Amino acid sequence: MKDYKPYIGTIVTRSGKKYPDFALGTYLCTEEELSNILQHYPYDRLMLDTAFRYGNEREVAKAVMESAYPQNQIVYIGKINTSQQESGRSIRDELMDTLHRLNISKIDIYLIHSSRYQGYSETWKELIKLQKEGLIETIGVSNFGVKEIENLYDQSGVYPEINQIVVQRNISTDEQNKIQELIGYCCNKNISIQIAMPFGGPEISKKLSEEQRASTLENLRKQKFTCVFGTKNILHLLQNIRWIEMGW
């Protein structure tokens, strides 16, 4: 068995769960690309960001198996999509299908992918039940604003533990203020912030210097945020990890 280095960068959720302080995104990632990263990944913990909408849950499972990276060292993030909530099937059935496709018996983190579905508060109540059953360790949301999170709490008495958001670069002052309001709100409610596309997407990332990317990740980590990296290059991933470590 490969001798993995200990990865010590962690974030702690409101309930005391400890997770790595970054995730590897699987959006548009092929089985071969993910398998290659996992084969060369040197650390003993890795968080994978998956979603039904990405359409590659089975490919993720195959990549893990082919890479020989220990599955019990992976923290899985999954997301339930709007189309799943509108399908007429139970939330439980949708989750069980995701678990089957990922080849796992339970999931570490499960998020509502967006608030587009009008009945998201009912979905939230179902996630609370599934968490109590032990099928989900941590429940949260993605791309939810203050109003939507407050609605969840009003309907259930339970706040999300994680909110995964996208922070775009080159946005208006009003949009910047909304993002800062959301971040402040989440911090006040002890909702962990996870930043998807911390560099603003692949096209913008290409235009940033190494110093700008390093500064971005260092600052995010100092704020105790986690990041999702969409890279398909193991060298880029390891460089990002080194920059995160600067914020420890």
Short mmCIF file of C-alpha atoms in Angstrom, two decimals:
data_model
loop_
_atom_site.label_atom_id
_atom_site.label_comp_id
_atom_site.label_asym_id
_atom_site.label_seq_id
_atom_site.Cartn_x
_atom_site.Cartn_y
_atom_site.Cartn_z
CA MET A 1 0.00 0.00 0.00
CA LYS A 2 1.24 3.47 -0.87
CA ASP A 3 2.66 5.52 2.01
CA TYR A 4 0.58 8.72 2.08
CA LYS A 5 1.63 11.93 3.77
CA PRO A 6 -0.71 13.20 6.51
CA TYR A 7 -2.84 16.14 5.40
CA ILE A 8 -3.45 18.39 8.40
CA GLY A 9 -5.42 21.25 6.85
CA THR A 10 -8.94 21.00 8.23
CA ILE A 11 -12.08 22.99 8.81
CA VAL A 12 -14.50 22.24 11.63
CA THR A 13 -18.24 22.55 11.09
CA ARG A 14 -20.74 23.81 13.64
CA SER A 15 -21.40 20.26 14.87
CA GLY A 16 -17.69 19.52 15.23
CA LYS A 17 -17.16 17.50 12.04
CA LYS A 18 -13.66 17.85 10.59
CA TYR A 19 -13.07 17.96 6.84
CA PRO A 20 -10.13 18.83 4.56
CA ASP A 21 -9.88 22.55 3.84
CA PHE A 22 -10.18 22.06 0.08
CA ALA A 23 -12.08 19.84 -2.34
CA LEU A 24 -11.23 18.58 -5.80
CA GLY A 25 -14.07 19.42 -8.17
CA THR A 26 -15.29 16.75 -10.58
CA TYR A 27 -17.35 18.94 -12.93
CA LEU A 28 -16.44 18.09 -16.56
CA CYS A 29 -13.82 15.67 -15.22
CA THR A 30 -13.45 12.37 -17.05
CA GLU A 31 -12.81 9.00 -15.45
CA GLU A 32 -9.28 8.94 -16.84
CA GLU A 33 -8.46 12.47 -15.67
CA LEU A 34 -9.67 11.86 -12.12
CA SER A 35 -7.98 8.47 -11.91
CA ASN A 36 -4.68 10.05 -12.95
CA ILE A 37 -4.93 12.73 -10.24
CA LEU A 38 -5.80 10.16 -7.58
CA GLN A 39 -2.89 7.93 -8.58
CA HIS A 40 -0.44 10.78 -8.03
CA TYR A 41 -2.14 12.45 -5.05
CA PRO A 42 0.30 12.16 -2.11
CA TYR A 43 -1.90 12.91 0.93
CA ASP A 44 -3.98 10.67 3.16
CA ARG A 45 -7.22 12.69 2.91
CA LEU A 46 -9.08 14.11 -0.06
CA MET A 47 -12.49 15.71 -0.44
CA LEU A 48 -14.25 15.15 -3.78
CA ASP A 49 -16.96 17.59 -4.88
CA THR A 50 -19.57 15.71 -6.92
CA ALA A 51 -23.12 16.42 -8.04
CA PHE A 52 -25.91 14.64 -9.89
CA ARG A 53 -26.01 17.52 -12.37
CA TYR A 54 -22.41 16.85 -13.40
CA GLY A 55 -23.56 13.55 -14.90
CA ASN A 56 -20.45 11.59 -13.92
CA GLU A 57 -21.08 9.98 -10.54
CA ARG A 58 -20.43 6.50 -11.97
CA GLU A 59 -17.24 7.72 -13.61
CA VAL A 60 -16.07 9.13 -10.27
CA ALA A 61 -16.61 5.73 -8.62
CA LYS A 62 -14.73 3.94 -11.41
CA ALA A 63 -11.85 6.42 -11.20
CA VAL A 64 -11.49 5.84 -7.47
CA MET A 65 -11.47 2.07 -7.97
CA GLU A 66 -8.97 2.19 -10.85
CA SER A 67 -6.63 4.56 -9.02
CA ALA A 68 -6.34 2.31 -5.95
CA TYR A 69 -6.61 5.41 -3.75
CA PRO A 70 -8.20 4.23 -0.46
CA GLN A 71 -11.90 5.02 -0.61
CA ASN A 72 -12.12 5.34 3.17
CA GLN A 73 -9.76 8.33 2.95
CA ILE A 74 -12.12 10.23 0.64
CA VAL A 75 -14.69 12.74 1.87
CA TYR A 76 -17.57 12.86 -0.60
CA ILE A 77 -19.69 15.92 -1.30
CA GLY A 78 -22.90 15.26 -3.22
CA LYS A 79 -25.66 17.58 -4.40
CA ILE A 80 -29.33 17.08 -5.18
CA ASN A 81 -30.40 18.95 -8.29
CA THR A 82 -33.62 20.80 -9.15
CA SER A 83 -34.63 18.13 -11.68
CA GLN A 84 -34.34 15.44 -9.00
CA GLN A 85 -36.58 17.39 -6.65
CA GLU A 86 -39.14 17.85 -9.44
CA SER A 87 -39.02 14.21 -10.55
CA GLY A 88 -41.82 13.00 -8.29
CA ARG A 89 -39.49 10.48 -6.69
CA SER A 90 -38.66 10.65 -3.00
CA ILE A 91 -35.56 12.50 -1.85
CA ARG A 92 -34.50 9.28 -0.17
CA ASP A 93 -34.65 7.37 -3.46
CA GLU A 94 -32.65 10.08 -5.20
CA LEU A 95 -29.99 9.91 -2.49
CA MET A 96 -29.86 6.11 -2.58
CA ASP A 97 -29.30 6.21 -6.33
CA THR A 98 -26.42 8.67 -5.85
CA LEU A 99 -24.88 6.41 -3.21
CA HIS A 100 -25.19 3.46 -5.59
CA ARG A 101 -23.57 5.36 -8.45
CA LEU A 102 -20.71 6.54 -6.22
CA ASN A 103 -20.34 3.04 -4.74
CA ILE A 104 -20.65 4.22 -1.13
CA SER A 105 -23.07 3.33 1.67
CA LYS A 106 -23.46 6.86 3.06
CA ILE A 107 -22.28 10.33 2.09
CA ASP A 108 -20.22 12.77 4.12
CA ILE A 109 -21.76 16.02 2.86
CA TYR A 110 -25.00 16.44 0.91
CA LEU A 111 -26.12 19.81 -0.41
CA ILE A 112 -29.21 21.23 -2.09
CA HIS A 113 -27.61 22.44 -5.32
CA SER A 114 -29.69 25.62 -5.63
CA SER A 115 -32.88 27.28 -4.42
CA ARG A 116 -34.53 27.19 -7.87
CA TYR A 117 -36.97 24.49 -6.83
CA GLN A 118 -39.81 26.20 -4.97
CA GLY A 119 -40.22 23.32 -2.54
CA TYR A 120 -36.61 23.37 -1.37
CA SER A 121 -37.70 23.73 2.27
CA GLU A 122 -39.49 20.36 2.03
CA THR A 123 -36.35 18.86 0.53
CA TRP A 124 -34.43 20.27 3.48
CA LYS A 125 -36.74 18.56 5.95
CA GLU A 126 -36.13 15.26 4.15
CA LEU A 127 -32.37 15.77 4.35
CA ILE A 128 -32.69 16.27 8.10
CA LYS A 129 -34.48 12.91 8.34
CA LEU A 130 -31.87 11.18 6.18
CA GLN A 131 -29.12 12.65 8.33
CA LYS A 132 -30.79 11.21 11.43
CA GLU A 133 -30.90 7.83 9.66
CA GLY A 134 -27.14 7.99 9.24
CA LEU A 135 -27.17 8.18 5.44
CA ILE A 136 -25.75 11.73 5.47
CA GLU A 137 -23.16 13.06 7.91
CA THR A 138 -23.47 16.80 7.19
CA ILE A 139 -26.24 18.66 5.36
CA GLY A 140 -25.92 22.00 3.63
CA VAL A 141 -26.77 24.11 0.62
CA SER A 142 -25.18 25.55 -2.48
CA ASN A 143 -25.82 28.98 -3.99
CA PHE A 144 -28.35 29.94 -1.28
CA GLY A 145 -28.82 33.54 -0.19
CA VAL A 146 -29.74 34.95 3.21
CA LYS A 147 -33.48 34.91 2.50
CA GLU A 148 -33.46 31.26 1.41
CA ILE A 149 -31.39 30.12 4.40
CA GLU A 150 -33.68 31.96 6.80
CA ASN A 151 -36.63 30.22 5.16
CA LEU A 152 -35.01 26.84 5.80
CA TYR A 153 -34.58 27.70 9.45
CA ASP A 154 -38.12 29.04 9.78
CA GLN A 155 -39.51 25.82 8.31
CA SER A 156 -37.28 23.35 10.16
CA GLY A 157 -35.43 25.00 13.04
CA VAL A 158 -32.15 23.80 11.49
CA TYR A 159 -29.53 25.91 9.74
CA PRO A 160 -27.27 24.43 7.06
CA GLU A 161 -23.74 23.64 8.19
CA ILE A 162 -22.21 24.47 4.81
CA ASN A 163 -23.03 26.94 2.02
CA GLN A 164 -21.05 26.43 -1.18
CA ILE A 165 -21.00 29.66 -3.18
CA VAL A 166 -19.36 31.16 -6.25
CA VAL A 167 -17.64 34.52 -5.80
CA GLN A 168 -17.20 36.10 -9.21
CA ARG A 169 -14.48 38.60 -10.01
CA ASN A 170 -15.22 41.89 -11.79
CA ILE A 171 -18.77 42.20 -10.44
CA SER A 172 -20.70 45.35 -9.60
CA THR A 173 -20.49 47.07 -6.23
CA ASP A 174 -24.05 45.97 -5.46
CA GLU A 175 -23.15 42.34 -6.14
CA GLN A 176 -20.02 42.65 -4.02
CA ASN A 177 -22.10 44.05 -1.16
CA LYS A 178 -24.58 41.16 -1.44
CA ILE A 179 -21.76 38.63 -1.30
CA GLN A 180 -20.22 40.32 1.74
CA GLU A 181 -23.64 40.41 3.42
CA LEU A 182 -24.08 36.69 2.74
CA ILE A 183 -20.61 35.83 4.02
CA GLY A 184 -21.13 37.91 7.15
CA TYR A 185 -24.50 36.27 7.74
CA CYS A 186 -23.10 32.75 7.33
CA CYS A 187 -20.20 33.49 9.67
CA ASN A 188 -22.64 34.86 12.24
CA LYS A 189 -24.75 31.69 12.02
CA ASN A 190 -21.64 29.47 12.07
CA ILE A 191 -22.34 28.19 8.56
CA SER A 192 -19.09 27.12 6.91
CA ILE A 193 -18.38 28.85 3.60
CA GLN A 194 -17.03 26.83 0.70
CA ILE A 195 -15.84 28.83 -2.31
CA ALA A 196 -16.29 27.19 -5.70
CA MET A 197 -14.04 28.56 -8.46
CA PRO A 198 -11.93 30.71 -6.09
CA PHE A 199 -10.09 32.25 -9.05
CA GLY A 200 -13.32 33.18 -10.86
CA GLY A 201 -13.32 30.38 -13.44
CA PRO A 202 -10.74 28.93 -15.85
CA GLU A 203 -10.61 31.87 -18.26
CA ILE A 204 -10.05 34.45 -15.53
CA SER A 205 -7.63 32.16 -13.71
CA LYS A 206 -5.37 32.06 -16.78
CA LYS A 207 -4.99 35.84 -16.57
CA LEU A 208 -3.95 35.86 -12.91
CA SER A 209 -0.33 35.84 -11.85
CA GLU A 210 0.98 33.23 -9.44
CA GLU A 211 1.18 35.95 -6.79
CA GLN A 212 -2.50 36.82 -7.28
CA ARG A 213 -3.60 33.20 -7.05
CA ALA A 214 -1.43 32.58 -4.01
CA SER A 215 -2.77 35.70 -2.28
CA THR A 216 -6.37 34.70 -3.05
CA LEU A 217 -6.04 31.25 -1.49
CA GLU A 218 -4.04 32.46 1.49
CA ASN A 219 -6.68 35.08 2.29
CA LEU A 220 -9.58 32.65 1.87
CA ARG A 221 -7.93 30.15 4.20
CA LYS A 222 -7.24 32.83 6.82
CA GLN A 223 -11.00 33.48 6.81
CA LYS A 224 -11.49 29.74 7.47
CA PHE A 225 -13.16 29.19 4.08
CA THR A 226 -12.69 26.02 2.08
CA CYS A 227 -12.17 26.00 -1.69
CA VAL A 228 -13.19 23.75 -4.56
CA PHE A 229 -10.53 23.39 -7.25
CA GLY A 230 -11.64 22.36 -10.72
CA THR A 231 -8.16 21.56 -11.99
CA LYS A 232 -7.43 18.38 -13.93
CA ASN A 233 -3.69 18.79 -13.45
CA ILE A 234 -2.06 17.22 -10.39
CA LEU A 235 0.76 19.79 -10.40
CA HIS A 236 -1.74 22.66 -10.34
CA LEU A 237 -3.63 20.97 -7.50
CA LEU A 238 -0.48 20.54 -5.42
CA GLN A 239 0.50 24.15 -6.03
CA ASN A 240 -2.95 25.29 -4.87
CA ILE A 241 -2.57 23.19 -1.74
CA ARG A 242 0.78 24.83 -0.97
CA TRP A 243 -0.82 28.26 -1.31
CA ILE A 244 -3.65 27.25 1.03
CA GLU A 245 -1.07 26.16 3.59
CA MET A 246 0.25 29.73 3.66
CA GLY A 247 -3.04 30.73 5.30
CA TRP A 248 -2.93 28.16 8.12
#
